[in-house]
Short mmCIF file of C-alpha atoms in Angstrom, two decimals:
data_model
loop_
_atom_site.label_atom_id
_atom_site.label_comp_id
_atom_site.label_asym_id
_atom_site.label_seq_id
_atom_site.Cartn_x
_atom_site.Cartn_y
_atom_site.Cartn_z
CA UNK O 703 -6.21 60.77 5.29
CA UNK O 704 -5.42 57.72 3.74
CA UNK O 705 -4.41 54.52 6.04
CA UNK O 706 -0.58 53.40 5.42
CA UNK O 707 0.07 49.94 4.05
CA UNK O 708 0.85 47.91 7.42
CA UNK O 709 -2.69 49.20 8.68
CA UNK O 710 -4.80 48.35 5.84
CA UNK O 711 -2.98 45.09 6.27
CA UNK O 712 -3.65 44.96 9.99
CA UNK O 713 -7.10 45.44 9.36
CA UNK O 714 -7.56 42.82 6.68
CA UNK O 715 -5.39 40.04 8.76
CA UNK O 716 -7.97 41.13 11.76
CA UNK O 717 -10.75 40.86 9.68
CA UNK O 718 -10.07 36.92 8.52
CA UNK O 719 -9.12 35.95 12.23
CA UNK O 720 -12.39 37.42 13.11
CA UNK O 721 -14.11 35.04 9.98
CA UNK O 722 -12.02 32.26 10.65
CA UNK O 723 -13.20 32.42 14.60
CA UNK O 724 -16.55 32.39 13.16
CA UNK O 725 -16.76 29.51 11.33
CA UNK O 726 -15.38 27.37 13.96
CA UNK O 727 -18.03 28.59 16.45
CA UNK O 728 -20.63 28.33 14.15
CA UNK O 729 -22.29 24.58 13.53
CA UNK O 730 -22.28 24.00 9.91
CA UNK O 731 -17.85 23.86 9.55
CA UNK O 732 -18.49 20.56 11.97
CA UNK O 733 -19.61 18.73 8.69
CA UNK O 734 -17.14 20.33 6.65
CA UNK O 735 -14.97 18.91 8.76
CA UNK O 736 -15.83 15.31 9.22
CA UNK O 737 -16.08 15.41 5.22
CA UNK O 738 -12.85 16.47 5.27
CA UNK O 739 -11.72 13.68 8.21
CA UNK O 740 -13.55 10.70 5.16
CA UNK O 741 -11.24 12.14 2.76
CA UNK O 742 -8.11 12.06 4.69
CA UNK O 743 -9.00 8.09 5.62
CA UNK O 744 -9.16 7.75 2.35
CA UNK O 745 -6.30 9.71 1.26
CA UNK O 746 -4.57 6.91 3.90
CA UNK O 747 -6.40 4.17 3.20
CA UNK O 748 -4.78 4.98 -0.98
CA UNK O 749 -1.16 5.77 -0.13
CA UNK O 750 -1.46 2.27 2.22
CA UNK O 751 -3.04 0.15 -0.54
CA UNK O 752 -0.52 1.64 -3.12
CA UNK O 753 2.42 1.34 -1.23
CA UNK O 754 1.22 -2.34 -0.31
CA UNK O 755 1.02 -3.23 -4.45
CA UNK O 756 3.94 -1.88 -5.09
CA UNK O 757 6.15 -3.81 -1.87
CA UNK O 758 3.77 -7.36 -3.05
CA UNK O 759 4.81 -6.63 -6.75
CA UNK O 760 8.50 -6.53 -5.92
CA UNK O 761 8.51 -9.23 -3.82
CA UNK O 762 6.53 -11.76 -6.39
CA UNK O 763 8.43 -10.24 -9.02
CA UNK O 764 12.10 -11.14 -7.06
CA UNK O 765 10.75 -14.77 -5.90
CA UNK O 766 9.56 -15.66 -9.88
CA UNK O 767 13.21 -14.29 -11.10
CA UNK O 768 15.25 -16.24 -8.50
CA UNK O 769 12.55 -19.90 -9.43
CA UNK O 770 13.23 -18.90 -13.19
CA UNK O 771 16.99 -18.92 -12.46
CA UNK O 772 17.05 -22.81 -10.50
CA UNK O 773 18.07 -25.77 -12.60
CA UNK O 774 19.11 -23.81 -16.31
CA UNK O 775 21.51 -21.65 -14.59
CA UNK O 776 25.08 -22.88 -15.16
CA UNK O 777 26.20 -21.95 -12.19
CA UNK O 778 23.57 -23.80 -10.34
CA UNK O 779 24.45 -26.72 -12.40
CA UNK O 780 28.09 -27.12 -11.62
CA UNK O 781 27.09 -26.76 -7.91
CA UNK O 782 24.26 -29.37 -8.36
CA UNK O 783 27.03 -31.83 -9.77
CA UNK O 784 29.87 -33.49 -8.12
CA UNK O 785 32.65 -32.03 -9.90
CA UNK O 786 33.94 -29.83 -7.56
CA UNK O 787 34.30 -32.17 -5.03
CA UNK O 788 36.00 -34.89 -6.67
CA UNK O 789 38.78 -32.83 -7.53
CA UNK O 790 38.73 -31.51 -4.05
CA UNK O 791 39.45 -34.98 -3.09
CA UNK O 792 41.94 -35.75 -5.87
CA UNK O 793 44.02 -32.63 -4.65
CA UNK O 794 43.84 -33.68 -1.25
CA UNK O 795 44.94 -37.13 -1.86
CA UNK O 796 47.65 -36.16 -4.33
CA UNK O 797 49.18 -33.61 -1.44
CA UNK O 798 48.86 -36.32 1.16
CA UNK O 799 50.77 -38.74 -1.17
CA UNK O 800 53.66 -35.83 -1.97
CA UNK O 801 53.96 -35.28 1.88
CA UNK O 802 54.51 -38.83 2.94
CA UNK O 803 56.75 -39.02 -0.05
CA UNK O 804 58.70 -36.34 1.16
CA UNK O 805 58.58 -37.74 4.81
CA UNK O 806 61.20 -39.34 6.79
CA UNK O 807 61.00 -41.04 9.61
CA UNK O 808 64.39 -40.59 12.56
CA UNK O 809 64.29 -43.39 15.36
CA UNK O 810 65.56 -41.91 18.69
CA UNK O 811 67.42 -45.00 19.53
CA UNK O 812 67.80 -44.23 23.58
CA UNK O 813 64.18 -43.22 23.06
CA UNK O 814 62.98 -46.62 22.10
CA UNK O 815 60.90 -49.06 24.20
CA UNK O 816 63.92 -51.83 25.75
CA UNK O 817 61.09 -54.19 27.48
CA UNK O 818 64.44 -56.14 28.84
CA UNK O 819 66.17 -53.22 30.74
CA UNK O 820 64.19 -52.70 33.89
CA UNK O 821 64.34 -48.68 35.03
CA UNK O 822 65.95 -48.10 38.59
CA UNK O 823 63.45 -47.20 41.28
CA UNK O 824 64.32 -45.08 43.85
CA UNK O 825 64.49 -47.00 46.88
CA UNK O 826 62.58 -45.69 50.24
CA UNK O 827 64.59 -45.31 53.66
#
């Protein structure tokens, strides 16, 4: 008789558990293994040190763009000079000087220090 599909399958799964149980009893796969645990470090160690060039080359790459960018830039220039602030102050002084134009000044006449009048005090019983 010939074995069905899912038993010729059950054997052959059986069969590599059984190998694989093997090898990790056996003494030899403990090399294997700690040649596999270098290259892992090392696969670590790699991805670190690349990820590390690549973050340091952005960074140096950014802080020479922005140095590059200092005194030529003209936006950077009209901060570094003055300009905006005198006609800050020219504005200012210009609406100060159209406010007091358009002030005017009422005297409360009652309201107004009379250093002859004396005010009535209450007098105490």
């Amino acid at each position: 008789s010939v074995p069905s599909n899912s038993t010729a399958l059950n054997l052959l799964l059986s069969k590599l558990l059984q190998d694989c149980l093997e090898r990790t009893n056996s003494s030899a796969p403990s090399q294997v293994r700690s040649a596999s645990n270098n290259l892992e470090i090392i696969y670590v160690l790699l991805m670190v040190g690349l990820f590390g060039f690549f973050t340091v080359g952005v960074m140096v790459t950014n802080l020479r763009a922005r140095r590059l960018e200092g005194p030529r830039d003209p936006y950077n220039t009209y901060i570094a000079t003055d300009a905006w602030h005198r006609k800050d102050r020219e504005y200012f002084q210009a609406k100060v000087i159209e406010n007091y134009k358009l002030c005017c000044v009422l005297e409360n006449q009652l309201a107004v220090e009379q250093p002859a009048t004396k005010i009535p005090e209450e007098k105490s019983s």
